[in-house]
CSV table of C-alpha atoms in Angstrom, one decimal:
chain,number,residue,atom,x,y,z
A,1,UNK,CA,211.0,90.1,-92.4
A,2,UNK,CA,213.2,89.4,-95.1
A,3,UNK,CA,213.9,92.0,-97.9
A,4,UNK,CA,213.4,90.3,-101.0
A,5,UNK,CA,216.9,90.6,-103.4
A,6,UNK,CA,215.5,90.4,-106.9
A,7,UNK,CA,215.7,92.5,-109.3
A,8,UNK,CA,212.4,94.4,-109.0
A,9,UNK,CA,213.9,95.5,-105.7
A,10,UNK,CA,217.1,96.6,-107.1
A,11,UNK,CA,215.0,98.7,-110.0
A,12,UNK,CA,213.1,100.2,-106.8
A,13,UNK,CA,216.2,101.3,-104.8
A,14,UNK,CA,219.0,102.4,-107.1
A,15,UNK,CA,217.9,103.2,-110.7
A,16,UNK,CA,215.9,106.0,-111.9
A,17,UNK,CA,215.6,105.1,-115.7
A,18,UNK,CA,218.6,106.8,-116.9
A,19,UNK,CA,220.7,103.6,-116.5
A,20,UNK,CA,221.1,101.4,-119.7
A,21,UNK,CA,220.9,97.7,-119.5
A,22,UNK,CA,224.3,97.8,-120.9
A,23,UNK,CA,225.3,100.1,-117.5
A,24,UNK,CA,223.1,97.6,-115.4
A,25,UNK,CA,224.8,94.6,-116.5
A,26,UNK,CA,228.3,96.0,-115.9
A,27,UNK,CA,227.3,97.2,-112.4
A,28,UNK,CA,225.9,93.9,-111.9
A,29,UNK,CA,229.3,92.0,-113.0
A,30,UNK,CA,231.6,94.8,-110.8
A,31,UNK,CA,229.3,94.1,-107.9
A,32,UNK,CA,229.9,90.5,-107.7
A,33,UNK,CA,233.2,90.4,-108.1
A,34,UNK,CA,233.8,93.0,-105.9
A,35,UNK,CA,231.5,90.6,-103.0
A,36,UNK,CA,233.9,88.2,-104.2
A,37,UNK,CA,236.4,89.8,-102.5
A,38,UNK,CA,235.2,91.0,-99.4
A,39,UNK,CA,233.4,94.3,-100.6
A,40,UNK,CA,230.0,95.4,-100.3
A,41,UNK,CA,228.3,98.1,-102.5
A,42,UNK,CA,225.7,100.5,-102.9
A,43,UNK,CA,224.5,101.9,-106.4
A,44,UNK,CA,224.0,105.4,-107.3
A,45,UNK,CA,225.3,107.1,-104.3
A,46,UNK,CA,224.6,110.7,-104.6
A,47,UNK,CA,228.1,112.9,-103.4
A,48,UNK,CA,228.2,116.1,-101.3
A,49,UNK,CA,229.1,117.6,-104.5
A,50,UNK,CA,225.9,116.5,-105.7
A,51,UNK,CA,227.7,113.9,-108.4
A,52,UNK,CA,226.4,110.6,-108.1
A,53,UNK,CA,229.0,107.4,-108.0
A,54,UNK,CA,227.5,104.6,-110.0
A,55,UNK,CA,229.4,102.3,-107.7
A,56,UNK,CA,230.8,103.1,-104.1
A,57,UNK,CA,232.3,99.8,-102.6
A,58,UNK,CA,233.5,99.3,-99.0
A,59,UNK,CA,236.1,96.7,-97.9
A,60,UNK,CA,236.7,94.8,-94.8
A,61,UNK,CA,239.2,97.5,-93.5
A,62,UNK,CA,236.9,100.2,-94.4
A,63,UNK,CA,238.6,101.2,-97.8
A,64,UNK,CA,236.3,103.1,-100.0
A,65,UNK,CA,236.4,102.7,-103.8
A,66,UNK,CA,234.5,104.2,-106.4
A,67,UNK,CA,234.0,102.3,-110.1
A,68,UNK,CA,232.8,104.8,-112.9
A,69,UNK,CA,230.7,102.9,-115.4
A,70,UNK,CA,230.7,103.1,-119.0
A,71,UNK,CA,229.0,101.2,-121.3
A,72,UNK,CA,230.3,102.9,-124.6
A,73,UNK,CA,232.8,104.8,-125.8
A,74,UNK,CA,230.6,107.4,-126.6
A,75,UNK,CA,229.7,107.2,-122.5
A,76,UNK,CA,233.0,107.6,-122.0
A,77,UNK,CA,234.1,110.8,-124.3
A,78,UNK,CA,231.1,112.6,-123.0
A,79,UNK,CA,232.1,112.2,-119.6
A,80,UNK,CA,234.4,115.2,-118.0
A,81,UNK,CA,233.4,114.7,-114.3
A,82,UNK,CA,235.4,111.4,-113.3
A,83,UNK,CA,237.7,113.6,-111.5
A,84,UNK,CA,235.4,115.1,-109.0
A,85,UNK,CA,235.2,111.8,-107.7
A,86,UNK,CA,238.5,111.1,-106.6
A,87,UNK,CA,238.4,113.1,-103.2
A,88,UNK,CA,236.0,110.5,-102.2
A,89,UNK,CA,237.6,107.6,-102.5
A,90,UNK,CA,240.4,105.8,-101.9
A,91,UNK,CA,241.0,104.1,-105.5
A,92,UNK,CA,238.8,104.9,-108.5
A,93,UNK,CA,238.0,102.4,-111.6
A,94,UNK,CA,236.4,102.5,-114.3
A,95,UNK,CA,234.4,99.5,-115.6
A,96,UNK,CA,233.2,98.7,-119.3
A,97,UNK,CA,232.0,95.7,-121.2
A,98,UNK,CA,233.8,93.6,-123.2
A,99,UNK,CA,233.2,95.2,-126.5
A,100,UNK,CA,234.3,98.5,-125.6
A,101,UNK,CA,237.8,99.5,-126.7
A,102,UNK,CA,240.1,100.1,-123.9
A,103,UNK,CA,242.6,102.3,-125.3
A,104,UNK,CA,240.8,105.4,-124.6
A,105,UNK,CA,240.3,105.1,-120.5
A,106,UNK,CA,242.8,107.2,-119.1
A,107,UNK,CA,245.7,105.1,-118.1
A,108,UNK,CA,245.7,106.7,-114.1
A,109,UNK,CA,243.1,104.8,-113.3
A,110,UNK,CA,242.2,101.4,-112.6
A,111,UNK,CA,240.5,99.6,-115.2
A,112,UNK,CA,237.8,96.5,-115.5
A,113,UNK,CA,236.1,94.8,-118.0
A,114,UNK,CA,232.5,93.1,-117.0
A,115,UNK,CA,229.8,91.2,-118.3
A,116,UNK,CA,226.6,90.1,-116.1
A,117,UNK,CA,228.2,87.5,-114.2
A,118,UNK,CA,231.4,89.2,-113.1
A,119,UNK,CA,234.2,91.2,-114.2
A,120,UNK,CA,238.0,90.8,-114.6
A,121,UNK,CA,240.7,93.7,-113.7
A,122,UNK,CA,242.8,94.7,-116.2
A,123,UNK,CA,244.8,97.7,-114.4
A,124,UNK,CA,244.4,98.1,-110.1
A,125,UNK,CA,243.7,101.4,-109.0
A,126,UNK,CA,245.7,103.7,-107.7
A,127,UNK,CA,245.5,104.2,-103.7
A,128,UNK,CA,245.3,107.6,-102.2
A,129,UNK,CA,244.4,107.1,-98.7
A,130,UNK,CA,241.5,109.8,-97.6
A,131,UNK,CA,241.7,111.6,-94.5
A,132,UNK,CA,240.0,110.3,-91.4
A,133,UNK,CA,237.6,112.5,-91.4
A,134,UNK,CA,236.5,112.4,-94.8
A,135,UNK,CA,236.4,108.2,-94.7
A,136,UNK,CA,234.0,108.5,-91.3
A,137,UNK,CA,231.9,111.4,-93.5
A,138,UNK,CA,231.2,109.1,-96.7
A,139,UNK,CA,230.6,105.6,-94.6
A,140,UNK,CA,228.4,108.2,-92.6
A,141,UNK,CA,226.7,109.2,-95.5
A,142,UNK,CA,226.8,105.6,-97.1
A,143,UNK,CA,224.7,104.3,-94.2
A,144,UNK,CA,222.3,106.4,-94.1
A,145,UNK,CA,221.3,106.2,-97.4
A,146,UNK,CA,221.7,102.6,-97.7
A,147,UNK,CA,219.6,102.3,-94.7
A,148,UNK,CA,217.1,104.8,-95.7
A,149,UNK,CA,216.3,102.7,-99.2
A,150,UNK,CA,216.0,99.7,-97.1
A,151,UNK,CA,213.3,101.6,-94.8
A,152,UNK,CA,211.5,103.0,-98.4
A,153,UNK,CA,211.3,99.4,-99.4
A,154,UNK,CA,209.6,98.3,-95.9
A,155,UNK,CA,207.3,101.1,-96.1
A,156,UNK,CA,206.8,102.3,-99.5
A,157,UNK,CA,203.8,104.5,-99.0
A,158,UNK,CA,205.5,106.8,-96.3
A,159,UNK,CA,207.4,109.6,-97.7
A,160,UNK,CA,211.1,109.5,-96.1
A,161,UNK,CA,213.6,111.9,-97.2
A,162,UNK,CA,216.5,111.4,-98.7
A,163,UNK,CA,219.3,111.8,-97.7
């Protein structure tokens, strides 16, 4: 069987209404350019420290990136929890739209501007390598719960936990 990839199937699997379409669209843009380059990614991953990463990528050679998005500056000023997700990652970004001023992102952090059909880096993230341990714990915990909203979309009507 082939899983459809529209957009009803991406509202299914990794929104729950509190995203904006302004959000949507930038996660839409980030995640194409990012497959653009190699990287797949998974939408709303919820951490161990129960914060959820509105984009975790994976590269080729298993380097983990998490993109932060805000769709206003208002988004961003009420935000003081970017931090906690820097021990999960490898590099952190930020992405916004095109209308957003940029001055106020902290200037640590990589930086990209999107729009629906792709986005454009304006500052690369800094790398700080995780541990071993901690890489094979997140791709662990990626897979399973990629793999448990692609089992949810084959059988809706069964009740399968998350994860």
């Amino acid at each position: 069987m082939q899983i459809p990839m529209n957009d009803t199937a991406d509202a299914q699997t990794s929104t729950d209404g509190r995203q904006s379409d302004r959000a949507l669209v930038t996660r839409r843009g980030v995640s194409r350019y990012l497959s653009q380059n190699g990287e797949v990614c998974l939408f709303e991953l919820t951490l161990v420290n129960g914060r959820r990463a509105d984009i975790l990528s994976i590269a080729p050679d298993g380097g983990i990136t998490i993109i932060e998005v805000k769709s206003s500056l208002a988004d961003l000023q009420a935000d003081h929890k970017w931090n906690e997700y820097l021990e999960f990652c490898d590099r952190f970004s930020f992405a916004t739209l095109p209308d957003v001023p940029l001055e106020p992102f902290p200037s640590t952090e990589g930086l990209m501007v999107a729009d629906a059909f792709g986005a454009h880096p304006i500052r690369e993230p800094i790398h700080r390598p995780l541990h071993a341990s901690r890489r094979k714990a997140i791709t662990l915990r990626v897979s399973r719960q990629a793999i448990g909203r692609l089992q949810r979309m084959e059988d809706p009507n069964f009740a399968i936990p998350d994860v």
